[in-house]
Short mmCIF file of N, CA and C and ligand atoms in Angstrom, two decimals:
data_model
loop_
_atom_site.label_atom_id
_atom_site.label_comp_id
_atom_site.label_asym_id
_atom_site.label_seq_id
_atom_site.Cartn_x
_atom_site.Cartn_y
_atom_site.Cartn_z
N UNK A 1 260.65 64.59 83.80
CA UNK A 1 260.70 63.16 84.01
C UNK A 1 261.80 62.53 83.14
N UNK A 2 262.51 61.84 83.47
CA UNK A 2 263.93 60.87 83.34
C UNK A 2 263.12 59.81 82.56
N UNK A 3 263.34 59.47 81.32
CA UNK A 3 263.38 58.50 80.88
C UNK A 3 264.30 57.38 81.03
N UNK A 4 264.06 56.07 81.44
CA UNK A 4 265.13 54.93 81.56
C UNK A 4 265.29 54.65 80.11
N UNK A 5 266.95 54.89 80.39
CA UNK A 5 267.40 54.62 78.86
C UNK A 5 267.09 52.59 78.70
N UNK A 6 266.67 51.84 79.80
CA UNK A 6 266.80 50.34 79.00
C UNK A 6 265.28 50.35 78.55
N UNK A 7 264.24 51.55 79.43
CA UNK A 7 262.82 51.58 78.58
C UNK A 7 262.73 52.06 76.74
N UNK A 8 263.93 53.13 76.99
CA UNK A 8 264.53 54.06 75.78
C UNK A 8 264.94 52.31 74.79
N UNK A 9 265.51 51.91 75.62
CA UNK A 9 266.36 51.00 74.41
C UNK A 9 264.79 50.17 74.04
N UNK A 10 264.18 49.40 74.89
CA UNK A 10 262.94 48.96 74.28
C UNK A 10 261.80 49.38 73.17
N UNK A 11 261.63 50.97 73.70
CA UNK A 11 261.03 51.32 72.72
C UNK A 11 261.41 51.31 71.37
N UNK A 12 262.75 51.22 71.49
CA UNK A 12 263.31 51.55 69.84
C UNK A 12 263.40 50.30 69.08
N UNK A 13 263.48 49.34 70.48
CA UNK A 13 263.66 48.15 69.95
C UNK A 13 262.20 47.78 68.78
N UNK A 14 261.41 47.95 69.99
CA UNK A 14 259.87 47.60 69.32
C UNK A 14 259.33 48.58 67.85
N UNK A 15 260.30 49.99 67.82
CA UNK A 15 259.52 50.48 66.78
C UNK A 15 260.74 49.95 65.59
N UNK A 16 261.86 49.55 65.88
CA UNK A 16 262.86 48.78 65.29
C UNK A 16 261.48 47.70 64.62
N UNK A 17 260.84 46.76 65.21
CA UNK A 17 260.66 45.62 64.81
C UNK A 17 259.19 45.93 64.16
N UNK A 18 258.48 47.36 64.44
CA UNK A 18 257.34 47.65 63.64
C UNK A 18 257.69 47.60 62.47
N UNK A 19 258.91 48.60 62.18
CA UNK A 19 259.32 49.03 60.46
C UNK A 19 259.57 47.47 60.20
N UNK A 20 260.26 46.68 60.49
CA UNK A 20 260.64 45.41 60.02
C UNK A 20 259.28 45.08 59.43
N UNK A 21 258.29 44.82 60.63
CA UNK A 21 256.92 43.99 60.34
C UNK A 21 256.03 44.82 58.64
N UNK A 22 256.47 46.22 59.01
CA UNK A 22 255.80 46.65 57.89
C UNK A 22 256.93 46.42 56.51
N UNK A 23 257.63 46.20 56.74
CA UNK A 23 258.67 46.09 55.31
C UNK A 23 257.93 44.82 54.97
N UNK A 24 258.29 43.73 55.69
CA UNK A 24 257.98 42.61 55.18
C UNK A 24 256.48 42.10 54.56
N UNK A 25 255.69 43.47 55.38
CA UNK A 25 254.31 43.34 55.02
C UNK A 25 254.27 43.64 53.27
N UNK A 26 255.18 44.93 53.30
CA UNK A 26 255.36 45.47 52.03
C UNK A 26 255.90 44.47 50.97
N UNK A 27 256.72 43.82 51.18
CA UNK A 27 257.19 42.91 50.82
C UNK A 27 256.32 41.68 50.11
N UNK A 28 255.86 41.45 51.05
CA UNK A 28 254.67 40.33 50.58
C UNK A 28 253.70 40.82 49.77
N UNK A 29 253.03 41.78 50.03
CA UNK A 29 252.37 42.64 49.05
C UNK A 29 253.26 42.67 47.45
N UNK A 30 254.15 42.85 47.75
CA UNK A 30 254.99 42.85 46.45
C UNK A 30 254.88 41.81 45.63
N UNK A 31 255.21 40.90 46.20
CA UNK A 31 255.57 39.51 46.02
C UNK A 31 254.13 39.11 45.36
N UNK A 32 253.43 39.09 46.42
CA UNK A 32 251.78 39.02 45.70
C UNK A 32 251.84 39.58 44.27
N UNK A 33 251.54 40.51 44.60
CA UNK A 33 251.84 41.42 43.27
C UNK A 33 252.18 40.48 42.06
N UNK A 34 253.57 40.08 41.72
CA UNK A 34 254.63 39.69 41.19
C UNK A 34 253.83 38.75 41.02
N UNK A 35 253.07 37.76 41.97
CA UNK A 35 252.75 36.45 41.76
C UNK A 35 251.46 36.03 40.88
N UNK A 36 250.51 37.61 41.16
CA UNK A 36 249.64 37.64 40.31
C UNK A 36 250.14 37.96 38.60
N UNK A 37 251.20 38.92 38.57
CA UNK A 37 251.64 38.67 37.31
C UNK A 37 251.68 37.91 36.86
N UNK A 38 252.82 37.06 37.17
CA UNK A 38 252.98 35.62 36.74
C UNK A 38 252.30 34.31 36.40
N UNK A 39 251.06 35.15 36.96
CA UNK A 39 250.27 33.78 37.23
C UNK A 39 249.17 34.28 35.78
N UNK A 40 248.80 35.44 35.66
CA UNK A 40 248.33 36.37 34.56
C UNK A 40 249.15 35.64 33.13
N UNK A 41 250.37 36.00 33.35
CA UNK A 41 251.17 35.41 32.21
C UNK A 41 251.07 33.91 32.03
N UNK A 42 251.12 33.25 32.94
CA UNK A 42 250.73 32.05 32.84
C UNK A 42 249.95 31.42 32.24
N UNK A 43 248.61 32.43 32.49
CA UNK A 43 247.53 31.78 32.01
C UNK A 43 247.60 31.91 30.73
N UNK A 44 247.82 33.48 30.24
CA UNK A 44 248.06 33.79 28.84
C UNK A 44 249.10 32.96 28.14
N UNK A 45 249.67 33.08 28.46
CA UNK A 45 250.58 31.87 27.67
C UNK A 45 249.84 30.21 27.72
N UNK A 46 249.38 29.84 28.56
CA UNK A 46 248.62 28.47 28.44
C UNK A 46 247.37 28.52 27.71
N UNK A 47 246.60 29.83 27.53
CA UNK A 47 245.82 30.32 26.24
C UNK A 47 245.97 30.10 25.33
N UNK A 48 246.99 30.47 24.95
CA UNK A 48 248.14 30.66 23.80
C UNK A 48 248.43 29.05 23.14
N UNK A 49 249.30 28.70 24.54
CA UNK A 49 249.33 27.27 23.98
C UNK A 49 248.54 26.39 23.93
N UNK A 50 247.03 26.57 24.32
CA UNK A 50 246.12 25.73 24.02
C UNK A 50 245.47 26.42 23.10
N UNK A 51 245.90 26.70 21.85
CA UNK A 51 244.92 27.16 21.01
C UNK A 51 244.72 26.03 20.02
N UNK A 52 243.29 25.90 20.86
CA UNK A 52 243.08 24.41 20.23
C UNK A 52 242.22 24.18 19.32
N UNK A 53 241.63 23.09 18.61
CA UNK A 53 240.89 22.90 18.31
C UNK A 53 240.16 21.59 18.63
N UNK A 54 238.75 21.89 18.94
CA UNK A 54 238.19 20.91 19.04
C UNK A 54 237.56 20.48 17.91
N UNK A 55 237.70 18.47 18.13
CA UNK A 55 237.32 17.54 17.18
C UNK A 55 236.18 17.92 16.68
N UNK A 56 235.66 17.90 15.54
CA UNK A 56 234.84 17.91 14.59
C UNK A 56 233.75 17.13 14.57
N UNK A 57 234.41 15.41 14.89
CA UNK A 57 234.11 14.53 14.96
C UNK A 57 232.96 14.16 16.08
N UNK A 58 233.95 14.14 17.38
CA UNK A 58 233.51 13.66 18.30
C UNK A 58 233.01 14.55 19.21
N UNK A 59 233.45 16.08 19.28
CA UNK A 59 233.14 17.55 19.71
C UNK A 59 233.52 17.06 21.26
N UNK A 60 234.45 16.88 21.42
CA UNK A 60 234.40 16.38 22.85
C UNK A 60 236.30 16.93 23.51
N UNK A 61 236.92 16.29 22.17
CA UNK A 61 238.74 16.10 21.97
C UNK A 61 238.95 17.36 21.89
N UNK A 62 240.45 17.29 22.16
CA UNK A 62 240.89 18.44 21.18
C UNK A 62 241.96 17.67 20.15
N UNK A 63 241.74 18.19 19.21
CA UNK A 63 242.64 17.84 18.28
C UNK A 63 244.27 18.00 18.30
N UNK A 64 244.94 17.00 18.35
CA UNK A 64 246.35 17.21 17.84
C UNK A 64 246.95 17.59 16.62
N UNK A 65 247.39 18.89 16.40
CA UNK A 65 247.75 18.71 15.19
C UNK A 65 249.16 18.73 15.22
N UNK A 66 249.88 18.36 14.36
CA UNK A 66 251.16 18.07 14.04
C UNK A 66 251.79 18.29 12.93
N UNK A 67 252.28 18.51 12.40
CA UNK A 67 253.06 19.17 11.03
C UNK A 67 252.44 18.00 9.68
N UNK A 68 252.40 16.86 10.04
CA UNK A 68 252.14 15.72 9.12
C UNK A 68 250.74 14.96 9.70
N UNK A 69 250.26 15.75 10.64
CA UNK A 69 249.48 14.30 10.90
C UNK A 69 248.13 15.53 12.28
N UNK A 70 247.35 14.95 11.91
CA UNK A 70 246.10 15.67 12.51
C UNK A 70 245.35 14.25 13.24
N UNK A 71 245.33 14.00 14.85
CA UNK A 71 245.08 12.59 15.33
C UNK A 71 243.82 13.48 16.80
N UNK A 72 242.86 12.23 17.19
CA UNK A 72 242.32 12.61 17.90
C UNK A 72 241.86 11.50 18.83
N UNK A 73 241.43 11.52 19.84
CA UNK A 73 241.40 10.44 20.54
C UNK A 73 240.62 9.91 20.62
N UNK A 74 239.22 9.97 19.73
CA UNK A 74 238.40 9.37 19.53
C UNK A 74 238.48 8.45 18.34
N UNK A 75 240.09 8.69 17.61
CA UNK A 75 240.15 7.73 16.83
C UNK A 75 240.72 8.20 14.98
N UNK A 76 240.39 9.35 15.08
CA UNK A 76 240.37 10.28 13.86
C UNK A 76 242.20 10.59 13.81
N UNK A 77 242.17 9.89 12.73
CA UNK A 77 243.56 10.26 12.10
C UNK A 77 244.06 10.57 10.93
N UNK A 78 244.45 11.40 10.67
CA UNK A 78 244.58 12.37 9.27
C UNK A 78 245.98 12.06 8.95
N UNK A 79 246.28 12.11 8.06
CA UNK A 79 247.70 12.73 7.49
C UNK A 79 247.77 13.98 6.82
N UNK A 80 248.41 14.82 7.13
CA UNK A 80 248.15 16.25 6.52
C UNK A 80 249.88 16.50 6.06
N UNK A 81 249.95 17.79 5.33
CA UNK A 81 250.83 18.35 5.15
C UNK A 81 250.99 19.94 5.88
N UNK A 82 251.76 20.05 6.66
CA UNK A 82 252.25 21.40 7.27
C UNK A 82 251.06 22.06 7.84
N UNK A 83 250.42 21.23 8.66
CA UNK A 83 249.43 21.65 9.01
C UNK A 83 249.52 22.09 10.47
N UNK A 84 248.92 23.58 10.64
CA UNK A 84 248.70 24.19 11.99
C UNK A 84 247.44 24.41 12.85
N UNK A 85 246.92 24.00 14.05
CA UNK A 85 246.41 24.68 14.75
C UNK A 85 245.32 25.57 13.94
N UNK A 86 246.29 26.32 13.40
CA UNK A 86 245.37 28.15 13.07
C UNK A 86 245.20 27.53 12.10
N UNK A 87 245.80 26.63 10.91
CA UNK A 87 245.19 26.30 9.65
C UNK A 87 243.84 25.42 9.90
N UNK A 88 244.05 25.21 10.83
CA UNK A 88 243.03 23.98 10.94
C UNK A 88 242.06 24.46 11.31
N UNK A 89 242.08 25.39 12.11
CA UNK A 89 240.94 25.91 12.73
C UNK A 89 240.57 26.89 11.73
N UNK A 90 240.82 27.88 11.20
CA UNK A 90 240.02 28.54 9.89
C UNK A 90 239.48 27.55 8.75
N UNK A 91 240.36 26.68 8.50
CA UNK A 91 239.83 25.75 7.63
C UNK A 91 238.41 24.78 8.11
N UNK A 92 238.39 24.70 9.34
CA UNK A 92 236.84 24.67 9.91
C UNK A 92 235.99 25.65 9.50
N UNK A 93 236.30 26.47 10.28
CA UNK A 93 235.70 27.71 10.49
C UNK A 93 234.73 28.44 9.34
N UNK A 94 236.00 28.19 7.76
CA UNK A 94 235.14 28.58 6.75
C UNK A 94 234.55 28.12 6.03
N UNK A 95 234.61 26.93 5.97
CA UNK A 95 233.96 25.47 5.88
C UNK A 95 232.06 25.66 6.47
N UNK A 96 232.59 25.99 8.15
CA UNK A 96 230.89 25.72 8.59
C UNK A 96 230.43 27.26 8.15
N UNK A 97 231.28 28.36 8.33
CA UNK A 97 230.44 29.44 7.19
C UNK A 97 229.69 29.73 6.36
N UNK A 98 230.77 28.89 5.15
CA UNK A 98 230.08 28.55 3.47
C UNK A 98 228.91 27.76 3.85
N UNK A 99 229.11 26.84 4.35
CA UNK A 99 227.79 26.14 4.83
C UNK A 99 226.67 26.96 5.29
N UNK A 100 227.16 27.25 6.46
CA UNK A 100 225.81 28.16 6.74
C UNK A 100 225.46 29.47 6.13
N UNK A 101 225.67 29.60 5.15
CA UNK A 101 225.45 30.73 4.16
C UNK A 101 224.34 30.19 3.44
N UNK A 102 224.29 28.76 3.19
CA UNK A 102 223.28 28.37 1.98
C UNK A 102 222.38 27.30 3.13
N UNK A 103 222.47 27.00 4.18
CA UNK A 103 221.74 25.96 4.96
C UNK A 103 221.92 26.43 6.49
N UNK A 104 221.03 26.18 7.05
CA UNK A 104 220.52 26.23 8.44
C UNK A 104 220.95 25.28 9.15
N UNK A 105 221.30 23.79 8.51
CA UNK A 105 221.57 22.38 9.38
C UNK A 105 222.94 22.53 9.77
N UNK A 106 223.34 22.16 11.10
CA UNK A 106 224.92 22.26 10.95
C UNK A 106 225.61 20.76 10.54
N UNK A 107 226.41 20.71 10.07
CA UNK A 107 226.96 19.99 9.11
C UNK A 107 227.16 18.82 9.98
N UNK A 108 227.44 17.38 9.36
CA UNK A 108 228.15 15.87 10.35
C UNK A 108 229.76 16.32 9.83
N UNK A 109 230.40 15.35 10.61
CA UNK A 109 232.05 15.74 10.14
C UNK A 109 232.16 14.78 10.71
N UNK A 110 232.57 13.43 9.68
CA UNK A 110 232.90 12.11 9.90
C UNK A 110 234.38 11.77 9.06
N UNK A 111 234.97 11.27 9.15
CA UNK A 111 235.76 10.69 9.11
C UNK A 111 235.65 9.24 7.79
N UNK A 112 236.34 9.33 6.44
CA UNK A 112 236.53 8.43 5.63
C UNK A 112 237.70 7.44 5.27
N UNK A 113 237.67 6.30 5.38
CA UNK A 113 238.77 5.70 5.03
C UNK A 113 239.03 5.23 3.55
N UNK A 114 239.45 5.47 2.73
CA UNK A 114 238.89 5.26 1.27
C UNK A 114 240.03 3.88 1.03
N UNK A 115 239.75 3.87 -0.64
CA UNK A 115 240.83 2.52 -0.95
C UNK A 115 241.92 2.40 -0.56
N UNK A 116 242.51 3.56 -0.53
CA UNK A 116 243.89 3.55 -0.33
C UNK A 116 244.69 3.93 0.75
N UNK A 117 243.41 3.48 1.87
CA UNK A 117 243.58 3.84 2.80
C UNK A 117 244.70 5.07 3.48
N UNK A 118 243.91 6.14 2.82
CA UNK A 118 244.10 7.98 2.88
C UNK A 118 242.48 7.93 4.10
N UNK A 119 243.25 8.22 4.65
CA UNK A 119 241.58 8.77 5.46
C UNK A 119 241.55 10.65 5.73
N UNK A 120 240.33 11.08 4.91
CA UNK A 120 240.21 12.09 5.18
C UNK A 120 238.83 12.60 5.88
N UNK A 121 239.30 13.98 6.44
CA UNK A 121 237.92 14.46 7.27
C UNK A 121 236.61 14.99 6.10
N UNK A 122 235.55 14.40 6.24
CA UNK A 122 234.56 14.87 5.42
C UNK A 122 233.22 15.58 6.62
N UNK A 123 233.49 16.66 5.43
CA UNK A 123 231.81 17.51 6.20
C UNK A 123 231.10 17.40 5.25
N UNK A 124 229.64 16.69 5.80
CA UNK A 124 228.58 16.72 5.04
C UNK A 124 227.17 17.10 5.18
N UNK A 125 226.18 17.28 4.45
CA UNK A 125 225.22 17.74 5.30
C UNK A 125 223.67 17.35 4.46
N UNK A 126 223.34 16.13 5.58
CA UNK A 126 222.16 15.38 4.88
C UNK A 126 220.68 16.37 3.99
N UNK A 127 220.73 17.39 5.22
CA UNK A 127 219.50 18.61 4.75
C UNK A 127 219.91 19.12 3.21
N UNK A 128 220.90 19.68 2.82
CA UNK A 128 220.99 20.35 1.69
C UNK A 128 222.02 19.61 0.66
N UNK A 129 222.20 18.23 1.22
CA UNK A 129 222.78 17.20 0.74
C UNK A 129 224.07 17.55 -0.29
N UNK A 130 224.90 18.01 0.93
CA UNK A 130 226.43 18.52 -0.11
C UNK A 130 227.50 17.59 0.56
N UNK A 131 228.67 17.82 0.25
CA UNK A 131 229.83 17.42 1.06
C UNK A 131 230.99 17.90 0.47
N UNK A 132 231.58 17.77 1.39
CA UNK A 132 233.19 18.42 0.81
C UNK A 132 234.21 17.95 2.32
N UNK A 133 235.30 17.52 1.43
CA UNK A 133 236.32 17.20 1.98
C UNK A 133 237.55 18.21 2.54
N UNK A 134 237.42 17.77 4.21
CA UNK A 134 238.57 19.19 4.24
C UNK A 134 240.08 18.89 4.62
N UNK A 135 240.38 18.03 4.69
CA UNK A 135 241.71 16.96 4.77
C UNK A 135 241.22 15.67 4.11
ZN1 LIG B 1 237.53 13.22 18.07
ZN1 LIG B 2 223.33 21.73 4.72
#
């Protein structure tokens, strides 16, 4: 049996346009791929850059911190020196520790405006009646 070469040319045409369909399938798969990376990294990096801390205060914010100045939107505004993120947040951190080493209550963390108008963050704690200032 004689194959018609314009059936010949069709077929090739069509398995011509399979490999295409599967490249591009491949392709997209790729791409996917790629996009989930990116999107992986993304997140990690927006992890990263939200390493935040939340307000003390109001437990609600996250805190801004800033090289000179620790502000929150509930109102809490510090002036600090060279202060980071990570300082800030261990400096919580070992704060409600020490605390809870000697007391069960978890601490208030209010906010003082004193004479000279320095306002610093105070943790205090009515149950075992201490306080200490951590900015
Ligand atoms: Zn706040
Ligand atoms: Zn206490």
């Amino acid at each position: 049996m004689l194959e018609d070469p314009d059936e010949l040319a069709v077929l090739e045409e069509i398995q011509q346009e399979l490999i295409l369909q599967e490249q591009s399938v491949i392709e997209e798969y790729e791409r996917s791929l790629r996009f989930d990376e990116e999107c992986l990294n993304a997140m990690l990096d927006s992890l990263e850059a939200t390493d935040r801390v939340i307000c003390p205060v109001c437990r609600k914010n996250n805190l801004t911190v800033k090289a000179h100045l620790v502000c929150c939107q509930c109102g809490l505004y510090i002036s600090t020196q060279d202060m980071t993120e990570g300082k800030l947040r261990s400096l919580l951190e070992s704060s409600l520790t020490e605390h809870s080493q000697r007391c069960l209550h978890s601490p208030e963390f209010t906010v003082t405006s004193g004479m000279e108008e320095e306002t610093s963050l105070l943790m205090s704690c009515p149950v075992c009646d201490s306080w200490m200032i951590l900015l």
